[in-house]
Coordinates of C-alpha atoms in Angstrom, one line a residue:
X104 CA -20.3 -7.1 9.9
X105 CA -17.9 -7.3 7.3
X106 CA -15.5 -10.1 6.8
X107 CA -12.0 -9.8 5.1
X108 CA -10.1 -12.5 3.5
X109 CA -7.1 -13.1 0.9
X110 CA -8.0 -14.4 -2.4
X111 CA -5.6 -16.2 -4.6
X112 CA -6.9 -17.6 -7.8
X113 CA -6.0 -18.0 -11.0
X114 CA -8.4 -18.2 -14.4
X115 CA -8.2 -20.4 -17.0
X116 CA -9.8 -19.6 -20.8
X117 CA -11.1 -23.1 -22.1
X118 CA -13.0 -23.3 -25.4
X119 CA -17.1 -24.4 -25.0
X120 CA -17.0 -28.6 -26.2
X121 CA -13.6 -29.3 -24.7
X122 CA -13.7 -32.2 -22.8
X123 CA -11.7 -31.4 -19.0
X124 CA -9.8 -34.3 -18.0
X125 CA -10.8 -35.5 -14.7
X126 CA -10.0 -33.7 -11.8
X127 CA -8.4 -37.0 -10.4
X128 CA -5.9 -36.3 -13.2
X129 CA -5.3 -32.9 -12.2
X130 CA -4.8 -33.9 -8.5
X131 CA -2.6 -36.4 -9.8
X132 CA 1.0 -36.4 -7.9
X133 CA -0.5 -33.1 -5.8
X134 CA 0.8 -33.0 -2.2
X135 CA 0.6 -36.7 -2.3
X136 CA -2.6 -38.7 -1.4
X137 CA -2.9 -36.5 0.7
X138 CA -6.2 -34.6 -0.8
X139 CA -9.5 -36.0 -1.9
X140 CA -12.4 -34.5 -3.6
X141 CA -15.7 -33.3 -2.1
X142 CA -19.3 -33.4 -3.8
X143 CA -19.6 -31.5 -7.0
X144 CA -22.1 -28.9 -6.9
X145 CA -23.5 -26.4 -9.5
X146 CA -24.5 -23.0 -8.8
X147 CA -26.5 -20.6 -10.7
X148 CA -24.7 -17.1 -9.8
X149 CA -25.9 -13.5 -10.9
X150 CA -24.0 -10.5 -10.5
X151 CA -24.4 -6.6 -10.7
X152 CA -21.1 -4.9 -11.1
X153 CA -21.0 -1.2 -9.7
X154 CA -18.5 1.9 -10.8
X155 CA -18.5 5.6 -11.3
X156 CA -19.6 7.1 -14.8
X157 CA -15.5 8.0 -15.6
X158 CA -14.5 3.9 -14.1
X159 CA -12.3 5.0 -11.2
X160 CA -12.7 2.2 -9.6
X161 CA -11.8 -0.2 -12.7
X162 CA -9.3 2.0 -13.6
X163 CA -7.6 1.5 -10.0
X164 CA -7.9 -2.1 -10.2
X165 CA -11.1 -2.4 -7.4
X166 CA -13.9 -4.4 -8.5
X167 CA -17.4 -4.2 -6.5
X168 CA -20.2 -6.6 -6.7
X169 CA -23.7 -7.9 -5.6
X170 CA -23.7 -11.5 -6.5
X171 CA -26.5 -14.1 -5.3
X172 CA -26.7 -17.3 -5.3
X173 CA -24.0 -20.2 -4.5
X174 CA -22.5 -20.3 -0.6
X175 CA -21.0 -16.9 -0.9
X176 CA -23.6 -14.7 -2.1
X177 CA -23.5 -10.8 -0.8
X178 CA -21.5 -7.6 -1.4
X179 CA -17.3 -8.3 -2.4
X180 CA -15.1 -5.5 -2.8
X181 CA -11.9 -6.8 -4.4
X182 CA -8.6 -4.9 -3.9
X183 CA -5.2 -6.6 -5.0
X184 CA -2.2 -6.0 -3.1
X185 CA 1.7 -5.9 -4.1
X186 CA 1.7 -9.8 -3.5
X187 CA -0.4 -10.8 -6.6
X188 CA -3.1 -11.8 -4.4
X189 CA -6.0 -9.7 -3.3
X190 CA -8.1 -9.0 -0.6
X191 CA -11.3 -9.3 -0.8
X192 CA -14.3 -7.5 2.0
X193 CA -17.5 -9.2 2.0
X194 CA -20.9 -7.7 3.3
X195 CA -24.1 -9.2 3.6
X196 CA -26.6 -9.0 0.7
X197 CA -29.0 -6.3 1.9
X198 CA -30.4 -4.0 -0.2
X199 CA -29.6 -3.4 -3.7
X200 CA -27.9 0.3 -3.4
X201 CA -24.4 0.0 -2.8
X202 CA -23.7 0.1 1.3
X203 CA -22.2 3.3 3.4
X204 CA -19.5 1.3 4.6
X205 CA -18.1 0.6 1.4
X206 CA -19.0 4.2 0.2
X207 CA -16.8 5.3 2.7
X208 CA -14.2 2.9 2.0
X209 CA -13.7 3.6 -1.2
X210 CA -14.1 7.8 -1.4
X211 CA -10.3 8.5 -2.0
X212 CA -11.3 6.8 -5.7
X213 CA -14.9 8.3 -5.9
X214 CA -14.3 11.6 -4.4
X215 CA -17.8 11.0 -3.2
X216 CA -19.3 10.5 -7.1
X217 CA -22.3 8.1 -7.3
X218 CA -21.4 4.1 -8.0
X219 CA -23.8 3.0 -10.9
X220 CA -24.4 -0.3 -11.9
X221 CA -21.9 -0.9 -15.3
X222 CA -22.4 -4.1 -15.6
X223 CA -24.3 -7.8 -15.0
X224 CA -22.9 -11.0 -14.9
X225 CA -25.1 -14.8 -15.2
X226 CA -22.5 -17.7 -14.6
X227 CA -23.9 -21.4 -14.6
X228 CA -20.8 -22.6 -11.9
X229 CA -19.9 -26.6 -11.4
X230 CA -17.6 -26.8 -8.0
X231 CA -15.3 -29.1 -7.7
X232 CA -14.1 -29.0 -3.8
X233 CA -10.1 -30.3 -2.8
X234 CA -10.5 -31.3 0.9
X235 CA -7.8 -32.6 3.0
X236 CA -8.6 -36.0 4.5
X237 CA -9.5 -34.4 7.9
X238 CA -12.7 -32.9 5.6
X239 CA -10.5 -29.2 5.6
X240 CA -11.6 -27.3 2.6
X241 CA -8.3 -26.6 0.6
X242 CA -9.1 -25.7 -3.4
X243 CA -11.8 -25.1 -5.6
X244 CA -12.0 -25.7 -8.8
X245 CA -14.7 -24.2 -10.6
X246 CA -15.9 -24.7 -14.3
X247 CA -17.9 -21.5 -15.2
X248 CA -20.3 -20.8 -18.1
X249 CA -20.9 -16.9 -18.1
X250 CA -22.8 -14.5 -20.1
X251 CA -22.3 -10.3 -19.7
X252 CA -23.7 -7.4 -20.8
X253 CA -22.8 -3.8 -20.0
X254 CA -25.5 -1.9 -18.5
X255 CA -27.3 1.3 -20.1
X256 CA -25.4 3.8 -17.4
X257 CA -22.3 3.8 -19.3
X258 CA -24.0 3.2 -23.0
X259 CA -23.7 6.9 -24.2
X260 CA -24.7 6.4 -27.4
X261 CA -27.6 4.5 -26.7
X262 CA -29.2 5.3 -23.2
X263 CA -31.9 3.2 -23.0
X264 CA -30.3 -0.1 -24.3
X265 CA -28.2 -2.5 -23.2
X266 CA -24.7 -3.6 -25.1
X267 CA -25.2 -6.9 -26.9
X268 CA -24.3 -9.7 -24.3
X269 CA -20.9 -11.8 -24.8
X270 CA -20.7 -15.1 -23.2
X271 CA -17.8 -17.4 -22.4
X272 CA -16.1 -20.6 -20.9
X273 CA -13.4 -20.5 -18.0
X274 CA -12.3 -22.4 -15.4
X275 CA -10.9 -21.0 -11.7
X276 CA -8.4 -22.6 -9.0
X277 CA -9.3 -20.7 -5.9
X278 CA -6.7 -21.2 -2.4
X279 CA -9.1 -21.4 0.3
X280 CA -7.2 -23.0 3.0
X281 CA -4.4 -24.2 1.2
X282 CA -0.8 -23.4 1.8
X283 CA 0.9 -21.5 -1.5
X284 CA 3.1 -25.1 -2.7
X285 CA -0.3 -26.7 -2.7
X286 CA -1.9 -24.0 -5.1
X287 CA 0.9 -23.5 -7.3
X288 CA 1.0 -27.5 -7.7
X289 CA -2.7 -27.7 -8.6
X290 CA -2.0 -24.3 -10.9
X291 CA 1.2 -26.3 -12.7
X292 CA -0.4 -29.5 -13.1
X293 CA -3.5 -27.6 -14.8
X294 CA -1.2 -26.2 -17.4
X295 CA 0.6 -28.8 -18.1
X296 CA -2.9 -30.8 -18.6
X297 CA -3.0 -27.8 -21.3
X298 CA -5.3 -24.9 -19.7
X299 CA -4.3 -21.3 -20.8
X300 CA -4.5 -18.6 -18.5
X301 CA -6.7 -16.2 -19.2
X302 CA -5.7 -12.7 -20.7
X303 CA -7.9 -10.6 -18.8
X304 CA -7.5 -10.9 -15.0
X305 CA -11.8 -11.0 -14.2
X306 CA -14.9 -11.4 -15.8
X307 CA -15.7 -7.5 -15.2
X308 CA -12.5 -6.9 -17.3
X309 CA -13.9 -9.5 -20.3
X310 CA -17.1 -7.6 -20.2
X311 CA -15.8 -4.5 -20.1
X312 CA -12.8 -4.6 -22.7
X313 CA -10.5 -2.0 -23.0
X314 CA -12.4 0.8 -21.0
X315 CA -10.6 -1.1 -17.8
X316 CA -7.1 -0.1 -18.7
X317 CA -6.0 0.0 -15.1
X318 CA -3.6 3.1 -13.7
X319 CA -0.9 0.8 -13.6
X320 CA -1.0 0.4 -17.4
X321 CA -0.5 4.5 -17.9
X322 CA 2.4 5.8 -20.1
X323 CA 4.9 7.7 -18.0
X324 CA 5.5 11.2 -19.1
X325 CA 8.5 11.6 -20.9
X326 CA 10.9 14.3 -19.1
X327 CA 14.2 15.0 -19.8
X328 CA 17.0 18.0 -18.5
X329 CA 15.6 20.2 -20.7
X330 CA 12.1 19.7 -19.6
X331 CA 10.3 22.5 -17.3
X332 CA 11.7 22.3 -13.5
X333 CA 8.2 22.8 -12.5
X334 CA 7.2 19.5 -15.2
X335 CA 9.2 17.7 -13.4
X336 CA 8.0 18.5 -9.8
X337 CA 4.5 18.0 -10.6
X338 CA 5.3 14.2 -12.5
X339 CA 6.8 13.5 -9.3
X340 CA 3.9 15.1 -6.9
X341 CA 1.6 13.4 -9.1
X342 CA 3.3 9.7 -8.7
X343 CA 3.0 10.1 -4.7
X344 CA 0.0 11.3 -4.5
X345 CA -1.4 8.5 -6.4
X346 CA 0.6 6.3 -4.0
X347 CA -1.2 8.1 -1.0
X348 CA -4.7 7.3 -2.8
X349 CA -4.1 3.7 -3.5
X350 CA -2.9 3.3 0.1
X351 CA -5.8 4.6 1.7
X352 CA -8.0 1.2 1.4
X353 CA -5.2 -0.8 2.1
X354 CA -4.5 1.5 5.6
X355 CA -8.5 0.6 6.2
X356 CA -7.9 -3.0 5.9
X357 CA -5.1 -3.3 8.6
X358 CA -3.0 -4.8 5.3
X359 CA 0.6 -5.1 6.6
X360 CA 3.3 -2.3 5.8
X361 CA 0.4 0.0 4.3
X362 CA 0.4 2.3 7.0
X363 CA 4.4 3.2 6.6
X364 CA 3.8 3.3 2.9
X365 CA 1.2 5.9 2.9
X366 CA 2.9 7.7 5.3
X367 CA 6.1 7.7 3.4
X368 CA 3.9 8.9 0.7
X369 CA 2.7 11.9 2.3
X370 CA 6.0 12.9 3.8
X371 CA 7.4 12.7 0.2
X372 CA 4.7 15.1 -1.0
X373 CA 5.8 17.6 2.0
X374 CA 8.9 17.3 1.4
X375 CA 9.2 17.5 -2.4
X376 CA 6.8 21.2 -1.2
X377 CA 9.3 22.5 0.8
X378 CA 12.6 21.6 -1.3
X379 CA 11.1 23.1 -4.6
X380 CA 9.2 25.7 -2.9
X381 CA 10.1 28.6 -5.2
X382 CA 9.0 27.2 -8.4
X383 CA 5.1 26.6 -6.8
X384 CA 3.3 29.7 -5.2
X385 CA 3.3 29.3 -1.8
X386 CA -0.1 31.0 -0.9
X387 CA -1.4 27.5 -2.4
X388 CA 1.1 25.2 -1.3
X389 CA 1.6 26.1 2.6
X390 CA -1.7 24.9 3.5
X391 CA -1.4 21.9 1.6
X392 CA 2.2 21.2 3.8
X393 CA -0.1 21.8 6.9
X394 CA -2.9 19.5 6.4
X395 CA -0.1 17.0 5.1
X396 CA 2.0 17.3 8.8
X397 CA -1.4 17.2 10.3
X398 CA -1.9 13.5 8.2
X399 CA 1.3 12.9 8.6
X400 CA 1.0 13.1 12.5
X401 CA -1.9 10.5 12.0
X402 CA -0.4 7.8 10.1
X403 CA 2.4 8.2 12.5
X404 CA 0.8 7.5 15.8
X405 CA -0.5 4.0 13.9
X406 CA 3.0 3.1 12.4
X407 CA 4.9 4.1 16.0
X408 CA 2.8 1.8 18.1
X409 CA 3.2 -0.7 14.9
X410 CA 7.3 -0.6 15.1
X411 CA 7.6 -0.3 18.8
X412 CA 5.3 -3.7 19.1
X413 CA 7.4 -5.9 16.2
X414 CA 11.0 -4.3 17.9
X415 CA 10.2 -5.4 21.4
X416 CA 9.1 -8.2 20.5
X417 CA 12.1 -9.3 18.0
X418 CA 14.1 -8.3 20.9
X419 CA 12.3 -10.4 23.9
X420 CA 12.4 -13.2 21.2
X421 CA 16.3 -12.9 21.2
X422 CA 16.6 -12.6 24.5
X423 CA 15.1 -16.0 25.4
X424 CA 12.6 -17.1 28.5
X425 CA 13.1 -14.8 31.2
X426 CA 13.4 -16.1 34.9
X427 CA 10.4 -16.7 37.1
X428 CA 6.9 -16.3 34.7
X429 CA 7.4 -14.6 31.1
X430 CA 5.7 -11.4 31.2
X431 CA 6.1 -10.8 27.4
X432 CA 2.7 -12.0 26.1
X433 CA 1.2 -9.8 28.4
X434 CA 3.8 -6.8 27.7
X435 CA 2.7 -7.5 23.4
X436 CA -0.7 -7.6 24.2
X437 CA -0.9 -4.0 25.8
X438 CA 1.2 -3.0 22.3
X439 CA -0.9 -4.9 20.3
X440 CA -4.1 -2.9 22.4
X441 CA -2.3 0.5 21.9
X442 CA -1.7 -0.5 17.7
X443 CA -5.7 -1.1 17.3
X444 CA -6.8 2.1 18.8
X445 CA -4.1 3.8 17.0
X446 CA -5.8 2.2 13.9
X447 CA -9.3 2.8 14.7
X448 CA -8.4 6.7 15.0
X449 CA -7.2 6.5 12.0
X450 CA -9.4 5.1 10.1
X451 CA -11.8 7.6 11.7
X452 CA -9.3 10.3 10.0
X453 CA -9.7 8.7 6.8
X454 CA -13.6 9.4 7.1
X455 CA -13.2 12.9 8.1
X456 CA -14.2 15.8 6.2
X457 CA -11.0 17.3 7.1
X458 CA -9.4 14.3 5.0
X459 CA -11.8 14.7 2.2
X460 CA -10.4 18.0 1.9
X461 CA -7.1 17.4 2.0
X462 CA -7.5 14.7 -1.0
X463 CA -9.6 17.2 -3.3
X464 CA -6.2 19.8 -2.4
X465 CA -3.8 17.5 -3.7
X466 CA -5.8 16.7 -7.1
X467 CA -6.0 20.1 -7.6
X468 CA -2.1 20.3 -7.4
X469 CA -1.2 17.9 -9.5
X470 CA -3.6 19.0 -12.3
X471 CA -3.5 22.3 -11.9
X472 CA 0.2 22.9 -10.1
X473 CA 0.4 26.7 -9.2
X474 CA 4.0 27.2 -11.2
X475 CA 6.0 30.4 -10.6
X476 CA 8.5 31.8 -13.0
X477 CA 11.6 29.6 -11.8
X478 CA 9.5 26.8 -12.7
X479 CA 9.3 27.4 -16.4
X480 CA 12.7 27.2 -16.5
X481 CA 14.8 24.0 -17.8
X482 CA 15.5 21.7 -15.1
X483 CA 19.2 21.4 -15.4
X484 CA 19.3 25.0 -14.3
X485 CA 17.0 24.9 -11.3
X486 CA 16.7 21.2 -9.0
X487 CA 20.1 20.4 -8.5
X488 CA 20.5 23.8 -6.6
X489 CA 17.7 22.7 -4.7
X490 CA 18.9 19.4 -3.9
X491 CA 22.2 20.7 -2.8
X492 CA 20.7 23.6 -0.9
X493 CA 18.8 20.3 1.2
X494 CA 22.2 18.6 1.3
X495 CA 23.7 21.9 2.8
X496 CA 21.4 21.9 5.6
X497 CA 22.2 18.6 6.8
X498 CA 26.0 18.8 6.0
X499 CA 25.4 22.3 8.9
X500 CA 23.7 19.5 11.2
X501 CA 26.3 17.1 11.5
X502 CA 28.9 19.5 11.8
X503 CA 26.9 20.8 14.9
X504 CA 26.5 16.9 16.1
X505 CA 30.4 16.8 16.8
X506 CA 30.6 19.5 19.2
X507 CA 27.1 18.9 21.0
X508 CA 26.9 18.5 24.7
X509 CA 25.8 15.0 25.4
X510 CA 22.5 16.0 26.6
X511 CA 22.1 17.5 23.0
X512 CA 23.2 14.6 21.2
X513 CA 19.6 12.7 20.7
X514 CA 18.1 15.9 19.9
X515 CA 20.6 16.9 16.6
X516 CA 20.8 13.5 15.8
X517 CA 16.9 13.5 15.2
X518 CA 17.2 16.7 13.1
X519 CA 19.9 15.3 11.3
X520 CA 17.7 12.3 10.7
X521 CA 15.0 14.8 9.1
X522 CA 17.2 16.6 6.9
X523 CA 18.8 13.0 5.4
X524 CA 15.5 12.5 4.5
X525 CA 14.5 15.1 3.0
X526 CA 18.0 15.2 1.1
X527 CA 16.8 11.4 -0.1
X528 CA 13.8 12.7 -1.3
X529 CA 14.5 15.6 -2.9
X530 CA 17.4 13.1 -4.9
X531 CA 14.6 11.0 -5.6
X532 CA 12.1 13.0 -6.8
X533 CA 14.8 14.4 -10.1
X534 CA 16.1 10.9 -10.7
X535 CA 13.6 11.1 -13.6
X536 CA 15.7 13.3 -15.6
X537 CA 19.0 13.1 -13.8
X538 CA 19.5 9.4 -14.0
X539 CA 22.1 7.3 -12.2
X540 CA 23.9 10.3 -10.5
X541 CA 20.6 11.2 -8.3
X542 CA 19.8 7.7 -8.0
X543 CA 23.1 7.0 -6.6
X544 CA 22.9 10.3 -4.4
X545 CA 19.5 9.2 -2.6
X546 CA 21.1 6.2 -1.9
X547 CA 23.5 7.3 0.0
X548 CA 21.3 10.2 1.8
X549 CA 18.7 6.8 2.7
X550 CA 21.9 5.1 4.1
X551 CA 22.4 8.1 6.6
X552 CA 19.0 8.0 7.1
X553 CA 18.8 4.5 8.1
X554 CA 21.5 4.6 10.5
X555 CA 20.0 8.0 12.6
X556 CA 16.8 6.2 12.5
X557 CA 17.3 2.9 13.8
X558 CA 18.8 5.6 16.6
X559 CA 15.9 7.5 17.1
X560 CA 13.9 3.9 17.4
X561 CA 16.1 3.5 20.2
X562 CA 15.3 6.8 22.2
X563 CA 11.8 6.1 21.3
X564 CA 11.7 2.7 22.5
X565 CA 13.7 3.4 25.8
X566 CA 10.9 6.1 26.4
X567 CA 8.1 3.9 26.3
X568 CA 10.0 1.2 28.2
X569 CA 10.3 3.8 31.1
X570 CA 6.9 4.6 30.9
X571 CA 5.9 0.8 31.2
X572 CA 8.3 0.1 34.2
X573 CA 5.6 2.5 36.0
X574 CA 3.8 0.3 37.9
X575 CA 4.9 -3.3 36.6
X576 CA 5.4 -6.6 38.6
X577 CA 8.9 -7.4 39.2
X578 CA 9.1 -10.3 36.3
X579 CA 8.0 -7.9 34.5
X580 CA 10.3 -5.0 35.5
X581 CA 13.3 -6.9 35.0
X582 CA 12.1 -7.7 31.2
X583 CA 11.9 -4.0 30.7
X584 CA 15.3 -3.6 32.1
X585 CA 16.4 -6.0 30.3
X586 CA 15.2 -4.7 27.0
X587 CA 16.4 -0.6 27.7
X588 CA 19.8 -2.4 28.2
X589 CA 19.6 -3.8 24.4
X590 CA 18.5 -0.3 23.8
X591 CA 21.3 1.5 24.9
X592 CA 23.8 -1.0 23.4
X593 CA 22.0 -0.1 19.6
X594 CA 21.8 3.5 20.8
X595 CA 25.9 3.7 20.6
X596 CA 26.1 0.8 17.8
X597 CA 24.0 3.0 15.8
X598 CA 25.9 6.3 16.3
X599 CA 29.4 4.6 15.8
X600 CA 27.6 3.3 12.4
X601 CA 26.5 6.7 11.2
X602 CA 29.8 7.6 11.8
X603 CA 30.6 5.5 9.1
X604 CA 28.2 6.3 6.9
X605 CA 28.4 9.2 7.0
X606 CA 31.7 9.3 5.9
X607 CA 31.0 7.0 3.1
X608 CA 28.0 9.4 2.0
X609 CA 29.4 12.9 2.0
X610 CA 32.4 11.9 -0.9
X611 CA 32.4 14.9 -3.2
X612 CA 31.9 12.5 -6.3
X613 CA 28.5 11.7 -5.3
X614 CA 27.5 15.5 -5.7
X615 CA 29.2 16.7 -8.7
X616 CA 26.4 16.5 -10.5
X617 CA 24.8 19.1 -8.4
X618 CA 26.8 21.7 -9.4

């Protein structure tokens, strides 16, 4: 089984001899009276550290460990998330060799290369548990004596012999049940007792030194107008593609948003394909654009399920109690059912060879793009052609919307959606070199965007209600009607917005730089 939990901690480096004050001093004024402290407890931990030979995993900001001893002692895979916390996955000890299921979770990184051990870890660890009065575990606070060495796999230089061991002091402040105001109290009042945060964000990293620089810490390429079109198209293929990578364990772990972002990701990377499609050779690129719709299509049945559950329910939420018995628990768990198998297909995607392929693809194009002629040449004289020939195709669209039959309404209104997008993106993806004016350009393609697609929610969403009414109890049936009437009302709302927009969006100032 594996578990999954969010870790927030912070670390503290504190000098071997210095006295702590008491930990009644650093609960002092915390939430109160409200917390007590718990037995103390010492542990004696050990801890093998496991990577690839070239640190993809270190250099992606994942750290993977066997640790024994103390109440916690097993497999942790570590992944931190946007919100400065991480998640961490937790398997039972077993067997020394690193397990298939975190193999597989973590191939987009390894592309399937062997995790070594690179590193061991002893800590001598005094626990200090922060309970609530009711006996709820809340903090820890853990003292930690440690001693590391780097392990003979990634010792080069000397292949039989371990790197001389460095040892330390720190102290940790670990959230277990507590609510954030109670950490960050604990975390100020430790500073202010005079504890410094520690430089390096884990022990692997101490251990380690400056072989962990993670990819976050990379220097950006340098591009300008002058710069080759086709330079510029690959810094940008290369950025989303990395986005789609680091996504990929976050999709696994169910962690909120990370479905839309990695789809976004790979719809960016299609996109930016099809815009610049004359600078890359297209006997190379064209199956990459297939296997990405086909991803694309896979992410998207995940993420639909995921919006049409949070919209309906928002909207039964505004609506109130129905009459009679509310039939919206039972309505949210059926979308909540359809969301996990969604998931669970996908994450069977993610394990597919056909994946695994698609991954290796996408390295290759960003290391080794397959640049035409056109692409040698400066960028000032190629991508804004491109981006205006993409705003061109969606200026045609909207022109069409006017004159529409109403029964052809959703339907150009959907394309137009597609082509505002891939207008955005193809403004985003030169803003590198061309600055505020394609900055300012995206933004108002995303704003045109936004408005057709809160539409298009609606036609989706007043589909699936009709295919719910199909059988449903009358209670229920009259919350579905009640919902496609909210439906319809944003369906026109929307349109009379993009309207609007539209207008707003299609000034000829916002586009002079394209010419």
């Amino acid at each position: 089984m594996v578990a999954v939990h969010e870790e927030r901690e912070v670390k503290y480096d504190v000098e071997e001899g210095v006295e702590l004050p008491g930990l009644d001093a650093v609960l002092d004024g915390v939430a109160g009276s409200s917390l007590v402290l718990a037995e103390t407890s010492t542990y004696r931990l050990q801890a093998t550290y496991f990577d690839t030979a070239d640190r993809s995993l270190g250099r992606a900001g994942l750290t993977l460990r066997r640790r024994t001893g103390g109440a916690d002692a097993g497999w942790h895979l570590k992944v931190p998330n946007e919100q400065g916390a991480r998640t961490e996955v937790r398997l039972p000890l077993g067997r020394p060799t690193v397990p298939a299921r975190l193999q597989q979770m973590l191939w987009a990184r390894t592309r399937g290369q062997e995790l070594v051990a690179v590193a061991v870890l002893h800590t001598l660890r005094t626990v200090q548990l922060v309970t609530d009065r009711a006996g709820t575990p809340m903090v820890e606070l853990a003292d930690d004596r440690v001693e590391g060495r780097r392990l003979a796999s990634l010792l080069p230089q000397a292949p039989s012999a371990e790197e001389d061991a460095v040892s330390w002091r720190e102290v940790e402040v670990e959230a277990i049940e507590a609510g954030r105001e109670v950490f960050d109290a604990v975390d100020r009042r430790l500073r202010d007792l005079g504890l410094r945060v520690s430089e390096t964000a884990s022990k692997l990293q101490r251990v380690m030194g400056d072989r962990s620089v993670s990819v976050g810490d990379r220097i950006p390429e340098r591009l300008t107008a002058q710069s080759a079109a086709g330079q510029v198209v690959r810094a940008y293929l290369s950025e989303q593609v990395e986005q789609i990578v680091s996504r990929d364990i976050l999709v696994r772990l169910d962690v909120p948003d990370s479905v839309h972002k990695m789809r976004v990701a790979t719809r960016r990377v299609r996109s930016a394909l099809k815009t610049f499609r004359p600078l890359l050779a297209r006997e190379q690129t064209n199956p990459v654009r297939a296997e990405l719709k086909w991803l694309a299509a896979q992410l998207g049945a995940a993420r639909d399920a995921e919006v049409l559950r949070m919209r309906l329910r928002h909207t039964v939420e505004s609506l109130g109690e129905p009459p009679g018995d509310d039939p919206a628990p039972a309505l949210g768990s059926r979308l909540g059912g359809e969301y996990d198998r969604a998931h669970q297909r996908l994450v069977t995607t993610l394990n597919s060879a056909r994946y695994h392929r698609l991954l290796e693809a996408l390295s290759t194009l960003v290391v080794e793009p397959p640049v035409r002629r056109k692409g040698i040449r400066p960028a000032s004289a190629v991508l804004p052609k491109r981006v205006a020939r993409s705003y061109g195709q969606l200026r045609a669209l909207v022109k069409q919307i006017a004159d529409a039959p109403a029964d052809e309404q959703d339907h150009l209104l959907h394309e137009a959606r597609k082509a505002a997008k891939q207008a955005r993106y193809a403004g985003e993806a030169v803003t590198s070199v061309f600055g505020d004016d394609a900055a300012a350009f995206a933004s108002a393609m995303e704003a045109v965007q936004e408005e057709l697609g809160e539409h298009q929610d609606s036609v989706v969403t007043r589909a699936k209600l009709r295919h719910l009414l199909s059988g449903a109890d009358v209670p229920t049936a009259f919350t579905l009607g009640r919902l496609y009437a909210v439906e319809e009302a944003r369906a026109r709302e929307s349109t009379d917005r993009f309207e609007r927009t539209w207008a707003a969006s299609s000034q000829k100032s916002l586009r002079a730089w394209l010419k």
